[in-house]
Coordinates of C-alpha atoms and ligand atoms in Angstrom, one line a residue:
M1 CA -42.6 1.0 0.0
Q2 CA -41.2 0.1 -3.3
I3 CA -41.0 -3.6 -3.9
L4 CA -38.5 -4.8 -6.5
T5 CA -39.9 -5.7 -10.2
K6 CA -38.9 -9.1 -11.3
Q7 CA -36.2 -7.5 -13.8
E8 CA -34.7 -5.6 -10.9
Y9 CA -34.5 -8.7 -8.9
A10 CA -32.5 -10.3 -11.4
T11 CA -29.7 -7.9 -11.3
F12 CA -30.6 -7.4 -7.5
D13 CA -27.1 -8.4 -6.1
E14 CA -25.1 -6.2 -8.3
K15 CA -27.5 -3.3 -7.9
L16 CA -27.4 -3.6 -4.0
T17 CA -23.6 -3.7 -3.9
R18 CA -23.7 -0.7 -6.4
D19 CA -26.1 1.2 -4.2
I20 CA -24.2 0.6 -1.1
I21 CA -20.6 1.5 -2.7
Q22 CA -22.6 4.6 -3.5
I23 CA -23.2 5.4 0.3
V24 CA -19.7 4.0 1.9
G25 CA -17.3 3.8 -0.9
K26 CA -15.9 0.8 -2.4
D27 CA -13.1 0.3 0.1
N28 CA -15.6 -0.2 3.0
V29 CA -17.3 -3.3 1.5
I30 CA -16.7 -6.9 1.2
T31 CA -18.3 -8.9 -1.4
D32 CA -16.1 -11.8 -2.3
I33 CA -17.0 -15.4 -1.0
E34 CA -13.8 -15.8 0.9
G35 CA -14.4 -12.4 2.6
I36 CA -18.2 -12.9 3.5
Y37 CA -17.8 -16.5 4.5
A38 CA -15.9 -15.2 7.4
Y39 CA -19.0 -13.4 8.8
S40 CA -21.3 -16.1 8.2
F41 CA -20.4 -17.1 12.1
D42 CA -19.9 -15.6 15.3
C43 CA -17.9 -16.9 18.3
A44 CA -21.0 -19.6 19.0
H45 CA -19.2 -21.1 15.5
I46 CA -22.0 -23.2 14.4
P47 CA -23.0 -23.0 11.0
F48 CA -26.5 -22.0 11.7
S49 CA -27.7 -22.2 8.2
K50 CA -26.0 -22.3 5.1
K51 CA -26.7 -18.7 4.5
Y52 CA -23.9 -16.3 3.8
P53 CA -24.5 -12.5 3.9
K54 CA -24.7 -10.8 0.5
I55 CA -22.3 -8.0 1.7
V56 CA -20.2 -6.9 4.7
V57 CA -20.4 -3.1 4.7
F58 CA -18.0 -0.8 7.1
P59 CA -20.0 2.4 7.6
E60 CA -18.0 5.4 9.0
N61 CA -20.9 7.4 10.4
T62 CA -24.3 7.6 11.4
M63 CA -25.5 9.3 8.1
Q64 CA -24.3 6.1 6.1
V65 CA -25.9 3.5 8.6
S66 CA -29.1 5.6 8.1
E67 CA -28.7 5.6 4.2
I68 CA -28.1 1.7 4.2
A69 CA -31.0 1.0 6.6
K70 CA -33.3 2.7 4.1
L71 CA -32.0 0.8 1.3
A72 CA -32.5 -2.5 3.1
N73 CA -35.9 -1.4 4.3
R74 CA -36.8 -0.9 0.5
Y75 CA -35.3 -3.8 -0.8
L76 CA -36.7 -5.9 2.2
I77 CA -32.9 -7.1 3.0
P78 CA -31.9 -8.2 6.5
I79 CA -29.3 -6.1 8.3
I80 CA -27.1 -7.8 10.8
P81 CA -25.3 -5.3 13.3
R82 CA -22.0 -6.9 14.3
G83 CA -19.1 -5.7 16.7
A84 CA -16.4 -8.2 17.2
G85 CA -18.6 -11.2 16.5
S86 CA -17.4 -12.7 20.0
N87 CA -21.2 -13.3 21.4
H88 CA -22.1 -17.0 22.2
A89 CA -25.7 -17.1 21.0
G90 CA -25.4 -16.6 17.4
G91 CA -26.4 -12.9 17.5
C92 CA -24.5 -12.1 14.4
A93 CA -25.5 -15.0 12.1
P94 CA -26.9 -14.0 9.0
V95 CA -29.6 -16.9 9.1
K96 CA -31.6 -15.2 6.3
G97 CA -28.3 -13.7 4.5
G98 CA -28.4 -9.9 4.3
I99 CA -25.9 -7.0 5.2
I100 CA -23.4 -7.3 7.9
L101 CA -23.1 -3.9 9.1
H102 CA -19.5 -4.2 10.8
F103 CA -18.7 -1.2 13.1
S104 CA -14.8 -1.4 13.3
K105 CA -14.5 1.9 11.4
M106 CA -17.0 3.6 14.0
N107 CA -14.8 3.4 16.8
K108 CA -14.1 6.9 18.1
I109 CA -14.2 8.1 21.7
F110 CA -15.7 11.3 21.0
E111 CA -15.6 12.8 24.6
I112 CA -14.6 11.7 28.3
N113 CA -16.2 14.2 30.5
N114 CA -14.7 14.3 34.2
E115 CA -17.4 16.8 35.2
N116 CA -20.5 14.9 34.1
L117 CA -18.8 11.2 34.8
T118 CA -19.7 10.3 31.2
C119 CA -18.3 9.5 28.1
R120 CA -19.7 9.6 24.5
V121 CA -18.6 7.0 21.9
Q122 CA -19.1 5.1 18.7
P123 CA -20.4 1.3 18.8
G124 CA -16.9 -0.1 17.3
V125 CA -14.9 1.3 20.2
V126 CA -13.3 -1.7 22.0
V127 CA -14.3 -2.1 25.6
G128 CA -10.5 -2.5 26.7
E129 CA -9.5 0.6 24.9
L130 CA -12.2 2.7 26.4
Q131 CA -11.3 1.3 29.9
K132 CA -7.8 2.1 29.5
E133 CA -8.6 5.8 28.0
V134 CA -10.8 6.7 30.9
Q135 CA -8.4 5.1 33.5
K136 CA -5.9 7.9 32.3
I137 CA -8.1 10.2 34.3
G138 CA -9.2 8.2 37.4
L139 CA -12.3 7.0 35.8
F140 CA -13.8 3.6 35.4
F141 CA -16.2 1.8 33.3
P142 CA -16.9 -1.4 34.9
P143 CA -18.7 -3.8 32.6
D144 CA -15.9 -6.2 31.5
P145 CA -17.2 -9.1 29.1
S146 CA -14.1 -11.2 29.8
N147 CA -12.5 -10.5 26.5
L148 CA -11.9 -6.7 26.9
A149 CA -9.2 -6.7 24.3
V150 CA -11.9 -7.5 21.3
S151 CA -15.5 -7.2 22.4
T152 CA -17.1 -3.6 21.5
I153 CA -19.3 -1.2 23.2
G154 CA -22.2 -1.7 20.6
G155 CA -22.0 -5.5 21.0
G156 CA -22.1 -5.1 25.0
I157 CA -25.0 -2.5 24.9
A158 CA -27.0 -4.8 22.5
L159 CA -26.6 -7.8 24.8
S160 CA -26.4 -5.9 27.9
S161 CA -23.3 -7.8 28.6
G162 CA -22.0 -8.4 32.2
G163 CA -18.8 -10.0 33.4
P164 CA -17.1 -10.7 36.5
R165 CA -17.7 -7.3 38.2
A166 CA -21.3 -7.6 37.7
F167 CA -21.7 -8.4 41.3
K168 CA -20.6 -5.2 42.7
Y169 CA -21.1 -2.8 39.5
G170 CA -24.0 -4.3 37.4
T171 CA -23.8 -4.6 34.0
F172 CA -24.0 -2.8 30.9
K173 CA -27.5 -1.7 31.3
D174 CA -26.4 0.2 34.4
Y175 CA -24.0 2.3 32.4
V176 CA -26.0 3.5 29.4
I177 CA -27.9 6.9 29.8
D178 CA -28.3 7.7 26.0
L179 CA -28.2 6.4 22.7
E180 CA -28.3 7.5 19.2
V181 CA -30.1 4.8 17.2
V182 CA -31.0 4.2 13.6
M183 CA -34.3 2.7 13.2
A184 CA -35.3 0.1 10.7
D185 CA -36.5 2.8 8.2
G186 CA -33.3 4.9 8.6
T187 CA -35.0 7.4 10.8
I188 CA -32.2 8.6 13.4
I189 CA -33.6 9.0 17.3
R190 CA -31.9 9.6 20.6
T191 CA -33.4 7.8 23.4
G192 CA -32.0 9.8 26.5
A193 CA -30.1 12.6 27.8
Q194 CA -26.4 13.1 28.9
T195 CA -27.7 13.6 32.7
A196 CA -27.4 11.5 35.6
K197 CA -31.3 11.2 36.1
N198 CA -34.0 11.0 33.5
V199 CA -37.5 10.0 33.9
T200 CA -38.9 11.9 30.5
G201 CA -41.0 9.6 28.3
Y202 CA -40.6 5.9 28.0
N203 CA -37.2 4.6 28.7
L204 CA -36.2 3.8 25.4
T205 CA -32.7 3.5 26.5
Q206 CA -33.2 0.6 28.4
L207 CA -35.5 -1.1 25.6
I208 CA -32.9 -0.8 23.1
T209 CA -30.2 -2.0 25.5
G210 CA -30.2 -5.9 25.5
S211 CA -32.4 -6.0 22.5
E212 CA -29.7 -7.6 20.3
G213 CA -30.0 -5.5 17.4
T214 CA -33.5 -6.4 16.7
L215 CA -35.1 -3.0 17.3
G216 CA -32.6 -0.5 16.3
I217 CA -28.8 0.1 15.3
V218 CA -26.8 1.8 17.9
T219 CA -24.5 4.4 16.3
E220 CA -23.7 6.4 19.2
A221 CA -23.6 5.8 23.1
V222 CA -23.3 8.1 26.2
L223 CA -22.1 6.1 28.9
K224 CA -21.9 6.5 32.7
L225 CA -18.3 6.4 34.5
I226 CA -17.3 6.3 37.8
P227 CA -14.3 6.9 40.1
S228 CA -11.8 4.3 39.7
P229 CA -10.9 2.4 42.9
E230 CA -7.7 3.2 44.2
Y231 CA -6.5 -0.5 44.8
T232 CA -7.4 -3.9 43.6
N233 CA -6.5 -7.4 44.5
V234 CA -7.5 -10.7 43.8
M235 CA -7.5 -14.1 45.5
L236 CA -8.1 -17.8 44.8
A237 CA -9.8 -19.9 47.7
Y238 CA -9.6 -23.7 46.9
F239 CA -12.4 -26.0 48.2
E240 CA -12.7 -29.7 48.2
S241 CA -16.3 -29.7 46.9
I242 CA -18.4 -27.2 44.6
E243 CA -21.0 -27.4 47.5
S244 CA -18.6 -25.8 50.2
A245 CA -17.3 -23.2 47.5
V246 CA -21.1 -22.0 47.1
N247 CA -21.6 -22.0 50.9
A248 CA -18.7 -19.7 51.3
V249 CA -20.1 -17.4 48.5
S250 CA -23.4 -17.2 50.5
A251 CA -21.6 -16.7 53.7
I252 CA -19.5 -14.0 52.1
I253 CA -22.9 -12.5 51.1
N254 CA -24.4 -12.9 54.3
N255 CA -21.7 -11.0 56.2
H256 CA -22.5 -7.9 53.6
M257 CA -19.2 -7.9 52.0
T258 CA -19.3 -6.8 48.3
P259 CA -16.1 -8.0 46.6
S260 CA -16.2 -6.8 43.0
V261 CA -15.9 -10.3 41.7
V262 CA -16.8 -13.9 42.9
D263 CA -16.3 -16.3 40.2
L264 CA -16.2 -20.0 40.5
L265 CA -14.0 -22.5 38.4
D266 CA -14.3 -26.1 38.8
K267 CA -11.7 -29.0 38.8
K268 CA -11.9 -29.8 35.0
T269 CA -11.8 -26.2 34.4
L270 CA -8.7 -25.5 36.7
Q271 CA -6.7 -28.4 35.0
T272 CA -7.8 -27.4 31.5
I273 CA -6.8 -23.9 32.2
E274 CA -3.4 -24.8 33.9
D275 CA -2.5 -27.3 31.0
F276 CA -3.1 -24.3 28.5
Y277 CA -1.6 -21.4 30.7
P278 CA 0.4 -22.6 33.6
V279 CA 0.1 -20.3 36.2
G280 CA 0.3 -22.6 39.6
L281 CA -3.2 -23.4 40.0
Q282 CA -3.9 -26.2 42.5
T283 CA -5.6 -28.7 40.0
D284 CA -6.1 -31.3 42.5
K285 CA -9.1 -29.3 44.2
E286 CA -12.4 -29.6 43.1
A287 CA -13.4 -26.1 43.0
V288 CA -11.8 -22.6 43.2
L289 CA -13.3 -19.2 43.9
L290 CA -11.5 -16.3 42.1
I291 CA -12.6 -13.2 44.4
E292 CA -11.4 -9.7 43.9
T293 CA -11.7 -6.6 46.1
D294 CA -11.2 -3.2 45.5
G295 CA -11.1 0.2 47.2
D296 CA -8.3 1.9 49.2
I297 CA -5.4 -0.2 50.0
V298 CA -6.1 -0.4 53.7
S299 CA -9.8 -1.6 53.2
V300 CA -8.6 -4.1 50.4
E301 CA -6.4 -5.9 52.9
N302 CA -9.2 -5.6 55.6
Q303 CA -11.8 -7.3 53.2
Q304 CA -9.3 -9.9 52.1
N305 CA -8.6 -11.0 55.8
K306 CA -12.4 -11.0 56.4
I307 CA -13.1 -12.9 53.1
S308 CA -10.2 -15.5 53.6
D309 CA -11.7 -16.3 57.2
I310 CA -15.0 -16.7 55.9
C311 CA -13.6 -19.3 53.0
K312 CA -11.5 -21.1 55.5
K313 CA -14.5 -21.6 57.9
N314 CA -16.5 -22.7 55.2
G315 CA -14.2 -25.6 54.3
S316 CA -11.6 -23.8 52.1
T317 CA -8.3 -25.7 52.3
F318 CA -6.0 -23.0 50.9
V319 CA -6.3 -19.3 50.1
D320 CA -3.7 -17.7 47.8
C321 CA -3.7 -13.8 47.5
A322 CA -1.8 -12.3 44.6
R323 CA 1.5 -11.2 46.0
N324 CA 2.0 -8.5 43.6
E325 CA 0.8 -6.9 40.4
E326 CA 2.3 -9.2 37.9
H327 CA 0.9 -12.1 39.9
R328 CA -2.7 -10.4 40.0
L329 CA -2.5 -10.1 36.5
K330 CA -1.4 -13.8 35.7
I331 CA -4.3 -15.0 37.5
W332 CA -6.7 -12.8 35.4
T333 CA -4.9 -14.1 32.5
A334 CA -5.3 -17.6 33.3
R335 CA -9.2 -16.8 34.2
R336 CA -9.6 -14.9 31.0
S337 CA -8.0 -17.8 28.9
S338 CA -10.5 -20.5 30.1
F339 CA -12.8 -20.6 27.0
A340 CA -9.7 -20.7 24.8
A341 CA -8.3 -23.5 27.1
C342 CA -11.6 -25.3 26.7
A343 CA -11.3 -25.0 22.9
K344 CA -8.3 -27.2 23.2
L345 CA -10.5 -30.4 24.1
A346 CA -12.7 -30.9 21.5
P347 CA -13.4 -29.2 17.8
N348 CA -16.6 -27.4 19.5
V349 CA -17.2 -25.7 22.8
I350 CA -20.4 -24.3 23.5
T351 CA -20.7 -21.7 26.4
E352 CA -24.2 -21.8 27.9
D353 CA -25.5 -19.1 30.3
V354 CA -28.1 -19.9 32.9
V355 CA -28.9 -17.5 35.9
V356 CA -30.8 -18.5 39.1
P357 CA -31.5 -16.8 42.4
R358 CA -28.2 -16.9 44.4
S359 CA -29.9 -19.2 46.9
Q360 CA -30.3 -21.9 44.3
I361 CA -26.8 -21.7 42.8
A362 CA -25.7 -25.0 44.6
A363 CA -28.9 -27.0 43.3
L364 CA -27.9 -25.6 39.9
A365 CA -24.6 -26.8 39.9
K366 CA -25.6 -30.3 41.1
G367 CA -28.3 -30.2 38.6
I368 CA -25.5 -29.5 36.0
I369 CA -23.4 -32.3 36.9
H370 CA -26.5 -34.5 36.6
I371 CA -27.5 -33.4 33.3
S372 CA -23.8 -33.7 31.9
E373 CA -23.6 -37.4 33.4
K374 CA -26.9 -38.4 32.2
Y375 CA -25.9 -37.5 28.5
N376 CA -22.3 -38.2 28.5
L377 CA -21.2 -34.7 27.8
I378 CA -17.8 -33.4 29.1
T379 CA -18.5 -30.2 31.0
M380 CA -16.5 -27.4 32.6
I381 CA -18.5 -25.6 35.3
M382 CA -17.6 -21.8 35.5
G383 CA -19.4 -18.6 36.3
H384 CA -20.1 -15.6 37.9
I385 CA -21.4 -17.3 40.9
G386 CA -21.8 -14.3 43.1
D387 CA -24.5 -13.3 40.6
G388 CA -26.4 -17.0 40.4
N389 CA -24.8 -16.9 37.0
I390 CA -23.1 -20.4 35.6
H391 CA -21.5 -20.7 32.1
P392 CA -21.4 -24.5 31.7
N393 CA -18.7 -25.1 29.0
F394 CA -19.6 -28.1 26.8
A395 CA -16.8 -29.7 25.0
L396 CA -17.9 -31.7 22.2
D397 CA -17.9 -32.8 18.2
L398 CA -20.8 -31.6 16.5
R399 CA -20.2 -33.9 13.7
D400 CA -21.0 -36.7 16.0
E401 CA -24.8 -37.0 15.4
K402 CA -25.2 -38.7 18.7
Q403 CA -23.1 -35.9 20.8
K404 CA -24.9 -33.2 18.9
H405 CA -28.3 -35.0 19.7
N406 CA -27.3 -35.6 23.3
F407 CA -26.2 -31.7 23.5
E408 CA -29.7 -30.6 22.4
S409 CA -31.6 -32.6 25.0
A410 CA -29.1 -31.4 27.8
K411 CA -29.3 -27.9 26.9
K412 CA -33.3 -28.1 26.9
E413 CA -33.0 -29.7 30.3
L414 CA -30.6 -27.2 31.4
F415 CA -32.9 -24.4 30.8
E416 CA -35.9 -26.2 32.4
L417 CA -33.7 -26.6 35.5
A418 CA -33.1 -22.9 35.4
V419 CA -36.5 -21.9 35.2
K420 CA -37.6 -24.5 37.9
L421 CA -35.1 -23.0 40.4
G422 CA -36.7 -19.5 39.8
G423 CA -34.0 -18.4 37.3
T424 CA -34.0 -17.6 33.4
L425 CA -32.2 -18.5 30.3
S426 CA -29.5 -16.1 30.0
G427 CA -27.9 -13.8 32.5
E428 CA -25.5 -11.8 30.0
H429 CA -25.0 -13.8 26.9
G430 CA -28.3 -13.0 25.1
I431 CA -30.7 -15.1 23.2
G432 CA -29.5 -14.6 19.6
C433 CA -30.8 -17.6 17.3
Q434 CA -29.6 -20.2 19.6
K435 CA -32.0 -19.9 22.4
A436 CA -34.8 -18.3 20.6
N437 CA -36.8 -21.6 20.4
F438 CA -36.5 -21.9 24.1
L439 CA -38.0 -18.5 25.0
P440 CA -41.5 -20.0 25.9
I441 CA -39.9 -21.9 28.8
A442 CA -39.2 -18.6 30.4
L443 CA -41.7 -16.4 29.2
D444 CA -45.5 -16.6 28.9
K445 CA -47.8 -16.4 25.9
A446 CA -48.9 -13.1 26.7
T447 CA -45.1 -11.6 27.5
L448 CA -44.1 -13.3 24.2
Q449 CA -46.9 -11.6 22.3
L450 CA -46.1 -8.2 23.7
M451 CA -42.6 -8.3 22.6
S452 CA -43.4 -9.5 19.2
Q453 CA -45.8 -6.3 18.8
I454 CA -43.0 -4.2 20.2
K455 CA -40.8 -5.9 17.3
K456 CA -43.4 -5.0 15.0
V457 CA -43.5 -1.2 16.0
F458 CA -39.9 -1.1 16.0
D459 CA -39.4 -3.0 12.6
P460 CA -42.7 -3.5 10.6
N461 CA -40.6 -5.3 8.0
Y462 CA -38.6 -7.6 10.1
I463 CA -35.4 -6.6 8.4
L464 CA -33.2 -6.2 11.7
N465 CA -31.3 -9.1 12.9
P466 CA -34.1 -11.5 11.8
E467 CA -34.5 -14.8 13.8
K468 CA -32.8 -13.3 16.6
M469 CA -34.5 -13.5 20.2
L470 CA -38.0 -13.8 19.0
Ligands
LIG1 C1 -13.8 -15.8 25.8 C2 -15.2 -15.1 26.0 C3 -15.5 -14.8 27.3 C4 -16.9 -14.2 27.2 N1 -17.1 -13.7 28.7 C5 -18.4 -12.9 29.1 C6 -18.5 -12.4 30.5 O1 -17.9 -12.9 31.1 N2 -19.7 -11.8 30.3 C7 -20.6 -11.3 29.2 O2 -21.6 -10.9 29.5 N3 -20.2 -12.0 28.2 C8 -19.0 -12.6 27.8 N4 -18.9 -13.2 26.7 C9 -19.7 -13.1 25.4 C10 -20.2 -11.5 25.1 O3 -21.4 -11.6 24.7 C11 -19.1 -10.8 24.0 O4 -18.0 -11.3 24.3 C12 -19.5 -9.0 23.7 O5 -20.2 -8.5 24.9 C13 -20.2 -9.1 22.5 O6 -19.5 -7.9 22.1 P1 -19.2 -8.1 20.4 O7 -18.4 -6.7 20.0 O8 -18.3 -9.2 20.0 O9 -20.6 -8.2 19.9 P2 -21.0 -9.1 18.6 O10 -20.7 -10.4 19.1 O11 -20.7 -8.6 17.4 O12 -22.8 -8.6 18.9 C14 -23.4 -9.4 19.9 C15 -24.8 -8.8 19.4 O13 -25.1 -7.3 19.5 C16 -25.7 -6.8 18.3 N5 -24.9 -5.9 17.9 C17 -23.6 -5.1 17.7 N6 -23.4 -4.1 17.6 C18 -24.5 -3.5 17.6 C19 -24.8 -2.2 17.2 N7 -24.0 -1.2 17.0 N8 -26.4 -1.9 17.3 C20 -27.1 -2.6 17.5 N9 -26.9 -4.2 17.9 C21 -25.4 -4.3 17.7 C22 -25.3 -8.0 17.3 O14 -26.1 -8.1 16.2 C23 -25.3 -9.1 18.3 O15 -26.8 -9.7 18.3 C24 -17.7 -13.8 26.3 C25 -17.1 -13.9 25.1 C26 -15.9 -14.7 24.9 C27 -15.6 -15.3 23.6

């Protein structure tokens, strides 16, 4: 590897920019301070460090990504892959400066294969756009990180994002069958095949999936599709306590029902959403379950009736099924606006993401309430409760040192609680730089050591999304 001379270093920024422009053209870079400032943050929206990226680059193809990786590896400059920047873990924060690789210009759907039930796409494809395109021929890509209109396939793969439908359909990792990946030194590899089954060699596809851009840069993906359900409907079951809502979920599972979505929103979340996007939610109730069922129309009606009975037997005071498509979409818009609604409450909203075995969800919810009261934090509890996955939304002002300190203490206790209950630190949002320090709470020393060794093999010069995950 060629290290820069002192003289080279002095003119380094200019030289780097010149070299990158040679690769991607001048219309595909941002270097002005106003432009790069916008890419110093992601949705976590906390200035993790005072570092700005040196340059934001919009590659148009895999060869350009490979050339940039070669350059970055030579100059030992970090590369931070970025989709929509909508992750909650500081996964795109340029904590050591570097090159932001923004994939908005690699957003092509190359193929939707009705025979193989697959599609081949670039990482910048927006998840909602892919869903719309495959739906046109009766197919379905179920992963839905709740912000379909913006989040990208690359970000979803890198985090193995989940979302509401994970209860029935799983997360991104269940749909990725082959990846084209640019390695830290610019080498281009393929990890799988376009086949339904594959046990050929180590499963690099799954290793890269969920690796948060720390092991390689995804430049193309082959994804599994499934036939689209004929009909879908959603219902809201209201409860007088979070505990009875949780009991109803256990009863739904024990009765071997498989709704596609089982989400929970607590009273504060209901009230905040209703203020932001009035849709007629019952804001005096302590909790609501949002339950979606799918299948043919008769089966959906049957499932809804059974689930409604189960909820009522477990204390639901009111069950409201969507009356038509417009009503269904309104309920979903309300659900999807929960994060934006919370953002009205305080200058900062931090969405946490802990997951426990389903049997421990009541204990987790109780623990979150206790921790929030102890540290005097405004907390909205919501999440994909069917998966044991809760996202407490903390609304606070991080300029207030006391609130900041309280939040940090609460966060640590939250992670310890999740692990004590047999769970872990993240179900779907990833670790990023926000949770990296807490990893030893969940993983033992030997496991962490092995992970560090894997990182070293993939990225010996630590240029790929540094300070994330490990
Ligand atoms: C309102 C809201 C609701 C959400 N709800 C959910 C939810 O229900 N479930 C859920 O799972 N998540 C949810 N999320 C968070 C979720 O992580 C992201 O929304 C989404 O999946 C990330 O996609 P992105 O394109 O924004 O990725 P980014 O934020 O841009 O990137 C995420 C990570 O992927 C890496 N990355 C991006 N592209 C590549 C690539 N091509 N190669 C390698 N690495 C890459 C980045 O470096 C970063 O580490 C929500 C977020 C918001 C704002």
